[in-house]
Amino acid sequence: MTRKVLVVYATKMGATAGIATAIGDELRNGGHEVEVCEVGGAGPVAKYDAVIIGSAIYLRRWRPEAVDFLRKHVHELRDRQVWLFHSGPIGPDKDQAQAMPRNVARLARKIGATPATTFAGRLEQDTAKGFLAKRIARGNLAEDSRDWVRIAAWANEISAAISGPLQRSSDGFLSADHSDGASCVPQQTLADGTEQQAGNSTTPA
Ligand SMILES: Cc1cc2nc3c(=O)[nH]c(=O)nc-3n(C[C@H](O)[C@H](O)[C@H](O)COP(=O)(O)O)c2cc1C
């Protein structure tokens, strides 16, 4: 069954946007209606049956706009199917699952979401932003460790999970209010030079 899915992400250097886009593409291939946008550009959450939220990790923390999104929408998210992911580790640690920051873990518990899935990240000279990132990107840690096969497999699991009957919420069976509200709006040009547009499919960098 076709579901309406929102994939939102918080990024600084574009890697997490690429992951979110790949997830959106896979869900679309699974027959779902998907919008992919930055957290700040999301339309009303009540429009969607399922929401996927991802953030880049910096100094073990989520981007503040992603935390704000969780906090602001805690009630709507509690009544929908929600998945979380974060993008971070590179180099020798690229396969290490990262703990959710405490504030994110607290919000995830309130929402009833399972812990965030970790995807390896990217740090490269061409896309690095900020003094520290540019400096690290000159060293041997610099690489694009994003694992597109693993990301697609995760999205496929979600696709299968939402295709069945909707979960029961405290108020009865979930049903998204599809009637109103603007769709998400593009927020920025990605660090890898592509324009991220609401609902559009782009090839991951
Ligand atoms: C200053 C700095 C701090 C970072 N801190 C972490 C961290 O604590 N944990 C982690 O897994 N990755 C960390 N990373 C790696 C980034 O999360 C990774 O490059 C990520 O893919 C960037 O995502 P974005 O391009 O969407 O902003 C850090 C990178 C930089 C430059």
mmCIF file of C-alpha atoms and ligand atoms in Angstrom:
data_model
loop_
_atom_site.group_PDB
_atom_site.id
_atom_site.type_symbol
_atom_site.label_atom_id
_atom_site.label_comp_id
_atom_site.label_asym_id
_atom_site.label_seq_id
_atom_site.Cartn_x
_atom_site.Cartn_y
_atom_site.Cartn_z
ATOM 1 C CA MET A 1 0.000 0.000 0.000
ATOM 2 C CA THR A 2 1.242 3.477 -0.874
ATOM 3 C CA ARG A 3 2.120 5.632 2.125
ATOM 4 C CA LYS A 4 3.029 9.290 2.396
ATOM 5 C CA VAL A 5 6.526 9.597 3.785
ATOM 6 C CA LEU A 6 8.528 12.631 4.882
ATOM 7 C CA VAL A 7 12.320 12.362 4.969
ATOM 8 C CA VAL A 8 13.940 15.331 6.704
ATOM 9 C CA TYR A 9 17.606 15.932 7.355
ATOM 10 C CA ALA A 10 19.988 18.378 8.996
ATOM 11 C CA THR A 11 23.336 18.842 7.325
ATOM 12 C CA LYS A 12 26.306 21.186 7.311
ATOM 13 C CA MET A 13 28.396 19.858 4.449
ATOM 14 C CA GLY A 14 25.827 17.961 2.353
ATOM 15 C CA ALA A 15 26.639 14.321 3.203
ATOM 16 C CA THR A 16 23.451 13.739 5.198
ATOM 17 C CA ALA A 17 21.396 15.342 2.430
ATOM 18 C CA GLY A 18 22.794 12.738 0.018
ATOM 19 C CA ILE A 19 21.824 9.937 2.403
ATOM 20 C CA ALA A 20 18.307 11.345 2.839
ATOM 21 C CA THR A 21 17.930 11.621 -0.942
ATOM 22 C CA ALA A 22 19.016 8.007 -1.409
ATOM 23 C CA ILE A 23 16.500 6.875 1.240
ATOM 24 C CA GLY A 24 13.776 8.879 -0.504
ATOM 25 C CA ASP A 25 14.644 7.358 -3.891
ATOM 26 C CA GLU A 26 14.438 3.844 -2.485
ATOM 27 C CA LEU A 27 11.082 4.488 -0.812
ATOM 28 C CA ARG A 28 9.753 5.921 -4.071
ATOM 29 C CA ASN A 29 10.918 2.771 -5.848
ATOM 30 C CA GLY A 30 8.886 0.889 -3.237
ATOM 31 C CA GLY A 31 5.780 2.720 -4.448
ATOM 32 C CA HIS A 32 5.468 5.360 -1.725
ATOM 33 C CA GLU A 33 4.851 9.103 -2.053
ATOM 34 C CA VAL A 34 7.941 10.734 -0.625
ATOM 35 C CA GLU A 35 9.135 14.236 0.139
ATOM 36 C CA VAL A 36 12.753 14.864 1.055
ATOM 37 C CA CYS A 37 13.770 18.191 2.535
ATOM 38 C CA GLU A 38 15.813 19.967 5.162
ATOM 39 C CA VAL A 39 14.207 19.980 8.597
ATOM 40 C CA GLY A 40 13.576 23.708 8.358
ATOM 41 C CA GLY A 41 11.635 23.349 5.108
ATOM 42 C CA ALA A 42 9.199 20.629 6.142
ATOM 43 C CA GLY A 43 5.455 21.143 5.747
ATOM 44 C CA PRO A 44 2.959 19.954 8.380
ATOM 45 C CA VAL A 45 3.953 16.560 9.768
ATOM 46 C CA ALA A 46 0.277 15.565 10.051
ATOM 47 C CA LYS A 47 0.228 15.078 6.262
ATOM 48 C CA TYR A 48 2.421 11.991 6.481
ATOM 49 C CA ASP A 49 2.017 8.381 7.556
ATOM 50 C CA ALA A 50 5.709 7.971 8.342
ATOM 51 C CA VAL A 51 8.599 10.320 9.055
ATOM 52 C CA ILE A 52 12.328 9.660 8.781
ATOM 53 C CA ILE A 53 14.634 12.147 10.485
ATOM 54 C CA GLY A 54 18.389 12.282 10.009
ATOM 55 C CA SER A 55 21.166 14.510 11.265
ATOM 56 C CA ALA A 56 24.881 14.872 10.819
ATOM 57 C CA ILE A 57 26.846 14.361 14.035
ATOM 58 C CA TYR A 58 29.293 17.045 15.143
ATOM 59 C CA LEU A 59 31.236 16.624 18.362
ATOM 60 C CA ARG A 60 28.825 13.838 19.361
ATOM 61 C CA ARG A 61 25.808 16.074 18.986
ATOM 62 C CA TRP A 62 22.994 16.322 16.451
ATOM 63 C CA ARG A 63 22.560 19.534 14.513
ATOM 64 C CA PRO A 64 20.383 21.850 16.635
ATOM 65 C CA GLU A 65 17.754 22.251 13.901
ATOM 66 C CA ALA A 66 17.148 18.475 13.918
ATOM 67 C CA VAL A 67 16.733 18.474 17.699
ATOM 68 C CA ASP A 68 14.339 21.436 17.361
ATOM 69 C CA PHE A 69 12.313 19.502 14.791
ATOM 70 C CA LEU A 70 11.937 16.520 17.148
ATOM 71 C CA ARG A 71 11.025 18.788 20.045
ATOM 72 C CA LYS A 72 8.524 20.859 18.069
ATOM 73 C CA HIS A 73 6.737 17.856 16.553
ATOM 74 C CA VAL A 74 6.889 15.427 19.453
ATOM 75 C CA HIS A 75 3.090 14.997 19.611
ATOM 76 C CA GLU A 76 2.545 14.385 15.893
ATOM 77 C CA LEU A 77 5.588 12.124 15.715
ATOM 78 C CA ARG A 78 4.325 10.039 18.630
ATOM 79 C CA ASP A 79 1.306 9.119 16.515
ATOM 80 C CA ARG A 80 3.220 8.191 13.362
ATOM 81 C CA GLN A 81 5.813 5.675 12.346
ATOM 82 C CA VAL A 82 9.197 7.299 12.893
ATOM 83 C CA TRP A 83 12.753 6.256 12.085
ATOM 84 C CA LEU A 84 15.923 8.117 13.025
ATOM 85 C CA PHE A 85 19.398 8.024 11.508
ATOM 86 C CA HIS A 86 22.618 9.923 11.918
ATOM 87 C CA SER A 87 25.620 10.297 9.671
ATOM 88 C CA GLY A 88 29.094 10.666 11.081
ATOM 89 C CA PRO A 89 31.893 8.178 11.396
ATOM 90 C CA ILE A 90 34.651 8.202 8.836
ATOM 91 C CA GLY A 91 38.067 6.580 8.543
ATOM 92 C CA PRO A 92 38.842 3.561 10.732
ATOM 93 C CA ASP A 93 35.668 4.201 12.803
ATOM 94 C CA LYS A 94 33.344 4.257 9.831
ATOM 95 C CA ASP A 95 31.524 1.065 10.885
ATOM 96 C CA GLN A 96 31.139 2.068 14.523
ATOM 97 C CA ALA A 97 27.556 2.700 15.616
ATOM 98 C CA GLN A 98 27.357 6.094 17.302
ATOM 99 C CA ALA A 99 25.382 6.648 20.491
ATOM 100 C CA MET A 100 22.474 9.030 20.295
ATOM 101 C CA PRO A 101 23.194 12.291 22.117
ATOM 102 C CA ARG A 102 21.325 12.367 25.422
ATOM 103 C CA ASN A 103 18.846 15.046 24.319
ATOM 104 C CA VAL A 104 18.003 13.068 21.171
ATOM 105 C CA ALA A 105 17.637 9.811 23.123
ATOM 106 C CA ARG A 106 15.209 11.534 25.498
ATOM 107 C CA LEU A 107 13.101 12.815 22.608
ATOM 108 C CA ALA A 108 13.238 9.440 20.835
ATOM 109 C CA ARG A 109 11.835 7.807 23.979
ATOM 110 C CA LYS A 110 9.005 10.356 24.109
ATOM 111 C CA ILE A 111 8.200 9.714 20.466
ATOM 112 C CA GLY A 112 8.496 5.954 20.839
ATOM 113 C CA ALA A 113 11.145 5.721 18.107
ATOM 114 C CA THR A 114 13.826 3.056 18.107
ATOM 115 C CA PRO A 115 17.459 4.250 18.482
ATOM 116 C CA ALA A 116 19.002 6.047 15.524
ATOM 117 C CA THR A 117 20.764 3.981 12.888
ATOM 118 C CA THR A 118 24.331 5.119 12.201
ATOM 119 C CA PHE A 119 25.524 5.625 8.650
ATOM 120 C CA ALA A 120 29.141 6.364 7.848
ATOM 121 C CA GLY A 121 29.703 9.950 6.704
ATOM 122 C CA ARG A 122 31.822 12.004 4.382
ATOM 123 C CA LEU A 123 34.573 14.511 4.955
ATOM 124 C CA GLU A 124 36.368 15.708 1.866
ATOM 125 C CA GLN A 125 38.309 18.792 0.834
ATOM 126 C CA ASP A 126 35.843 19.869 -1.855
ATOM 127 C CA THR A 127 32.870 19.982 0.509
ATOM 128 C CA ALA A 128 34.462 20.700 3.915
ATOM 129 C CA LYS A 129 33.099 23.794 5.654
ATOM 130 C CA GLY A 130 34.735 25.521 8.601
ATOM 131 C CA PHE A 131 38.295 25.695 9.838
ATOM 132 C CA LEU A 132 38.366 22.365 11.648
ATOM 133 C CA ALA A 133 36.634 20.402 8.884
ATOM 134 C CA LYS A 134 38.957 21.854 6.244
ATOM 135 C CA ARG A 135 41.949 20.993 8.360
ATOM 136 C CA ILE A 136 40.842 17.396 8.973
ATOM 137 C CA ALA A 137 39.969 17.076 5.277
ATOM 138 C CA ARG A 138 43.617 17.709 4.413
ATOM 139 C CA GLY A 139 44.641 14.620 6.408
ATOM 140 C CA ASN A 140 44.280 10.893 5.782
ATOM 141 C CA LEU A 141 40.830 10.703 7.405
ATOM 142 C CA ALA A 142 39.327 12.486 4.421
ATOM 143 C CA GLU A 143 36.975 10.238 2.478
ATOM 144 C CA ASP A 144 33.421 9.540 1.453
ATOM 145 C CA SER A 145 32.501 6.509 3.548
ATOM 146 C CA ARG A 146 28.788 6.560 2.792
ATOM 147 C CA ASP A 147 27.617 3.008 2.142
ATOM 148 C CA TRP A 148 24.886 3.287 -0.469
ATOM 149 C CA VAL A 149 24.078 -0.434 -0.401
ATOM 150 C CA ARG A 150 23.498 -0.369 3.353
ATOM 151 C CA ILE A 151 21.476 2.825 3.116
ATOM 152 C CA ALA A 152 19.250 1.324 0.394
ATOM 153 C CA ALA A 153 18.773 -1.860 2.432
ATOM 154 C CA TRP A 154 17.657 0.180 5.449
ATOM 155 C CA ALA A 155 15.223 2.172 3.334
ATOM 156 C CA ASN A 156 13.853 -1.064 1.880
ATOM 157 C CA GLU A 157 13.167 -2.414 5.346
ATOM 158 C CA ILE A 158 11.203 0.738 6.124
ATOM 159 C CA SER A 159 9.389 0.492 2.815
ATOM 160 C CA ALA A 160 8.253 -3.037 3.661
ATOM 161 C CA ALA A 161 7.316 -2.082 7.235
ATOM 162 C CA ILE A 162 5.039 0.774 6.175
ATOM 163 C CA SER A 163 3.390 -1.161 3.361
ATOM 164 C CA GLY A 164 1.455 -3.302 5.847
ATOM 165 C CA PRO A 165 -1.335 -2.229 8.221
ATOM 166 C CA LEU A 166 -0.607 0.968 10.153
ATOM 167 C CA GLN A 167 0.413 0.735 13.785
ATOM 168 C CA ARG A 168 -2.180 1.356 16.414
ATOM 169 C CA SER A 169 -1.787 4.669 18.254
ATOM 170 C CA SER A 170 -3.236 5.622 21.633
ATOM 171 C CA ASP A 171 -6.175 7.278 19.834
ATOM 172 C CA GLY A 172 -7.017 4.394 17.509
ATOM 173 C CA PHE A 173 -5.660 3.481 14.111
ATOM 174 C CA LEU A 174 -3.391 6.031 12.547
ATOM 175 C CA SER A 175 -4.562 7.855 9.519
ATOM 176 C CA ALA A 176 -2.709 10.798 8.099
ATOM 177 C CA ASP A 177 -4.596 14.003 7.374
ATOM 178 C CA HIS A 178 -3.687 14.426 3.725
ATOM 179 C CA SER A 179 -6.042 17.289 3.105
ATOM 180 C CA ASP A 180 -4.026 20.434 3.632
ATOM 181 C CA GLY A 181 -0.687 22.058 4.286
ATOM 182 C CA ALA A 182 2.198 23.107 2.101
ATOM 183 C CA SER A 183 4.816 20.612 1.031
ATOM 184 C CA CYS A 184 8.402 21.081 2.065
ATOM 185 C CA VAL A 185 10.340 23.880 0.433
ATOM 186 C CA PRO A 186 13.932 23.810 -0.791
ATOM 187 C CA GLN A 187 16.310 25.318 1.748
ATOM 188 C CA GLN A 188 19.754 25.417 0.288
ATOM 189 C CA THR A 189 22.166 24.471 -2.399
ATOM 190 C CA LEU A 190 23.986 21.381 -1.249
ATOM 191 C CA ALA A 191 27.662 21.420 -0.534
ATOM 192 C CA ASP A 192 28.219 19.066 -3.453
ATOM 193 C CA GLY A 193 26.686 21.628 -5.784
ATOM 194 C CA THR A 194 23.302 19.984 -6.438
ATOM 195 C CA GLU A 195 20.046 21.795 -5.764
ATOM 196 C CA GLN A 196 17.881 19.880 -3.276
ATOM 197 C CA GLN A 197 14.266 20.209 -4.338
ATOM 198 C CA ALA A 198 11.228 18.975 -2.472
ATOM 199 C CA GLY A 199 10.209 15.537 -3.683
ATOM 200 C CA ASN A 200 12.795 15.454 -6.459
ATOM 201 C CA SER A 201 15.092 12.576 -6.919
ATOM 202 C CA THR A 202 18.793 13.265 -7.303
ATOM 203 C CA THR A 203 21.678 10.906 -7.623
ATOM 204 C CA PRO A 204 23.661 10.752 -4.392
ATOM 205 C CA ALA A 205 27.037 12.458 -4.540
HETATM 206 C C1 LIG B 1 34.569 19.232 13.507
HETATM 207 C C2 LIG B 1 33.947 17.916 13.209
HETATM 208 C C3 LIG B 1 33.424 17.137 14.240
HETATM 209 C C4 LIG B 1 32.869 15.887 13.975
HETATM 210 N N1 LIG B 1 32.375 15.139 15.009
HETATM 211 C C5 LIG B 1 31.880 13.898 14.781
HETATM 212 C C6 LIG B 1 31.414 13.086 15.861
HETATM 213 O O1 LIG B 1 31.405 13.469 17.018
HETATM 214 N N2 LIG B 1 30.955 11.852 15.564
HETATM 215 C C7 LIG B 1 30.924 11.364 14.284
HETATM 216 O O2 LIG B 1 30.516 10.228 14.079
HETATM 217 N N3 LIG B 1 31.335 12.143 13.234
HETATM 218 C C8 LIG B 1 31.802 13.384 13.453
HETATM 219 N N4 LIG B 1 32.237 14.160 12.408
HETATM 220 C C9 LIG B 1 32.101 13.673 11.032
HETATM 221 C C10 LIG B 1 30.848 14.233 10.359
HETATM 222 O O3 LIG B 1 29.717 13.894 11.094
HETATM 223 C C11 LIG B 1 30.715 13.662 8.932
HETATM 224 O O4 LIG B 1 31.676 14.286 8.133
HETATM 225 C C12 LIG B 1 29.322 13.835 8.386
HETATM 226 O O5 LIG B 1 29.095 12.956 7.313
HETATM 227 C C13 LIG B 1 29.046 15.264 7.954
HETATM 228 O O6 LIG B 1 27.715 15.395 7.600
HETATM 229 P P1 LIG B 1 27.163 16.623 6.745
HETATM 230 O O7 LIG B 1 28.023 16.681 5.500
HETATM 231 O O8 LIG B 1 25.763 16.245 6.447
HETATM 232 O O9 LIG B 1 27.284 17.847 7.573
HETATM 233 C C14 LIG B 1 32.794 15.410 12.643
HETATM 234 C C15 LIG B 1 33.292 16.197 11.603
HETATM 235 C C16 LIG B 1 33.866 17.432 11.874
HETATM 236 C C17 LIG B 1 34.395 18.257 10.752
#
